[in-house]
GROMACS .gro file of N, CA and C in nm:
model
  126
    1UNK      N    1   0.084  -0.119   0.000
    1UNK     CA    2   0.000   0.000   0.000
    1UNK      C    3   0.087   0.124   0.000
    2UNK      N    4   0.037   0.232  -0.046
    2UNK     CA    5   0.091   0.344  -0.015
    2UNK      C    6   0.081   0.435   0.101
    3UNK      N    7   0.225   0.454   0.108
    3UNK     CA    8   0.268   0.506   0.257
    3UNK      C    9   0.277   0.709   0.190
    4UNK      N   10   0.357   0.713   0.329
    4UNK     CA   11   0.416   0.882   0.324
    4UNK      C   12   0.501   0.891   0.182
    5UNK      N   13   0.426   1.020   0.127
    5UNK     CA   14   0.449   1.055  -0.027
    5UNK      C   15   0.493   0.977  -0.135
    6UNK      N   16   0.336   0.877  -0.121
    6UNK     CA   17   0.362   0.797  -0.253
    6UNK      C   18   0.216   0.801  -0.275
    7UNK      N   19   0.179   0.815  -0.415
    7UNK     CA   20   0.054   0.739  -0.459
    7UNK      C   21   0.021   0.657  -0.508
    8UNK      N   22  -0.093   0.647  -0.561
    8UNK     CA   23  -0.146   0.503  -0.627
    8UNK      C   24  -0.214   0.553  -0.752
    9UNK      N   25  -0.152   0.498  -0.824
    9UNK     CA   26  -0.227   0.493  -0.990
    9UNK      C   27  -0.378   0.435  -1.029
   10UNK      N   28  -0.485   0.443  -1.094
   10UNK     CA   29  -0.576   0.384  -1.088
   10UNK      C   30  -0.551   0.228  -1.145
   11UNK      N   31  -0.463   0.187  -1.181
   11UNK     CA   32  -0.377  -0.021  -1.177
   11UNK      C   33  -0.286  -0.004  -1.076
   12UNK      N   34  -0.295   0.039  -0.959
   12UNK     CA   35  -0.221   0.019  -0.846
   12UNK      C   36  -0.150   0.035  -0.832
   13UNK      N   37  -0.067   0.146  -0.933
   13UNK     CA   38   0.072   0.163  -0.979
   13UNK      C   39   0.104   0.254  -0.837
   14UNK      N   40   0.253   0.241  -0.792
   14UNK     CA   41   0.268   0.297  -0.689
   14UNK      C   42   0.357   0.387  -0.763
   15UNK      N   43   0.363   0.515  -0.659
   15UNK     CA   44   0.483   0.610  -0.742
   15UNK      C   45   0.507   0.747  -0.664
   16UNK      N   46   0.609   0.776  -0.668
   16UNK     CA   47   0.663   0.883  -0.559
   16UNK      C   48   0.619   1.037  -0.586
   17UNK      N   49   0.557   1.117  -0.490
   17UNK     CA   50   0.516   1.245  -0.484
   17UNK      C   51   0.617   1.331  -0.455
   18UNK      N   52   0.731   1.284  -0.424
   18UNK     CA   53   0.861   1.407  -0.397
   18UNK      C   54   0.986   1.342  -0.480
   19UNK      N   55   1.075   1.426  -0.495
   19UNK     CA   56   1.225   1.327  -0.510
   19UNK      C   57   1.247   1.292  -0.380
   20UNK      N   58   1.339   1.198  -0.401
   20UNK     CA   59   1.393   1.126  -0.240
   20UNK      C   60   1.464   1.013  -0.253
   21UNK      N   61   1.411   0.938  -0.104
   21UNK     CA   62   1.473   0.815  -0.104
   21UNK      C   63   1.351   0.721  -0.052
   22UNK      N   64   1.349   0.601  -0.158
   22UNK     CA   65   1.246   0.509  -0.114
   22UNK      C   66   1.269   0.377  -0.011
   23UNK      N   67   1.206   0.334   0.075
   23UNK     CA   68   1.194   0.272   0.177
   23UNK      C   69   1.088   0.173   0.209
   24UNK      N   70   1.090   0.034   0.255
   24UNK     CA   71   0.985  -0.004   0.354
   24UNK      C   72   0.948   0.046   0.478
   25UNK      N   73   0.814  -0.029   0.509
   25UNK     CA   74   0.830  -0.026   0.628
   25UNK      C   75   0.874  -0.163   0.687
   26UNK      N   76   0.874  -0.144   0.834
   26UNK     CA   77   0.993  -0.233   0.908
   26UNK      C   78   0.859  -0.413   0.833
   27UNK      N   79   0.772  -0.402   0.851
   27UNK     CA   80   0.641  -0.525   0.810
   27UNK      C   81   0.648  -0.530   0.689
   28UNK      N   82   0.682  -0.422   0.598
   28UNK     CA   83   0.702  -0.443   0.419
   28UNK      C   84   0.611  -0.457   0.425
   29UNK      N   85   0.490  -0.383   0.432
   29UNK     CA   86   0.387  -0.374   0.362
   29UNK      C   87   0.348  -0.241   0.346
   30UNK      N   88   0.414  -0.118   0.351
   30UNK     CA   89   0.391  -0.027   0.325
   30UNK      C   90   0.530   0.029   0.196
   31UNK      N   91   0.515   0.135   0.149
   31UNK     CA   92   0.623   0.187   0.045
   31UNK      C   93   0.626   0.379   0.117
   32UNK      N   94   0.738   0.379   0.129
   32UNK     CA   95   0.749   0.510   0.179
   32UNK      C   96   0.851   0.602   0.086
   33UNK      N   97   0.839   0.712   0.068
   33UNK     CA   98   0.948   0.819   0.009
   33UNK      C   99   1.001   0.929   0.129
   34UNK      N  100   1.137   0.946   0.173
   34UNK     CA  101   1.215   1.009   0.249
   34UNK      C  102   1.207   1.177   0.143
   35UNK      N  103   1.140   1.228   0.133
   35UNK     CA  104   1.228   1.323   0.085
   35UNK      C  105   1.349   1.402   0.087
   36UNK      N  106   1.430   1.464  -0.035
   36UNK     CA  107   1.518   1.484  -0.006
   36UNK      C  108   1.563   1.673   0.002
   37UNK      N  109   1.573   1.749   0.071
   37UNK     CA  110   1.623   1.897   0.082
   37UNK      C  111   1.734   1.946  -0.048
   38UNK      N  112   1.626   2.032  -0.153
   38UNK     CA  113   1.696   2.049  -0.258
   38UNK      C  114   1.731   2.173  -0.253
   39UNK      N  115   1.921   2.217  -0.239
   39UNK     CA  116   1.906   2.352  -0.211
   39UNK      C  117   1.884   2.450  -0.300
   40UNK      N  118   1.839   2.555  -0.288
   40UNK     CA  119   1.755   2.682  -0.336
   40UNK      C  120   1.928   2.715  -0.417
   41UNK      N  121   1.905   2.772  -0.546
   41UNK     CA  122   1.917   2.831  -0.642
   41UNK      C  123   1.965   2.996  -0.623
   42UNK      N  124   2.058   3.051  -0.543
   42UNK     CA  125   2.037   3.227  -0.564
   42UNK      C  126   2.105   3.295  -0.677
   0.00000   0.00000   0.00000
């Protein structure tokens, strides 16, 4: 299932809402995205 910043496609497609780093959870049944701090541009 989808966890913290991931969604679900309408075929169950899972897929990440931020850049980052992807992860289980500790049961593997969840999919998680870490996002990652992109620094600002001046």
């Amino acid at each position: 299932t989808a966890g913290q910043n991931v969604g679900t496609g309408r075929d169950w497609t899972l897929f990440a809402l931020v850049d980052g780093k992807v992860f289980f959870d500790k049961d593997s049944r969840r999919v998680n995205v870490e996002a990652v701090a992109i620094p600002a541009n001046n």
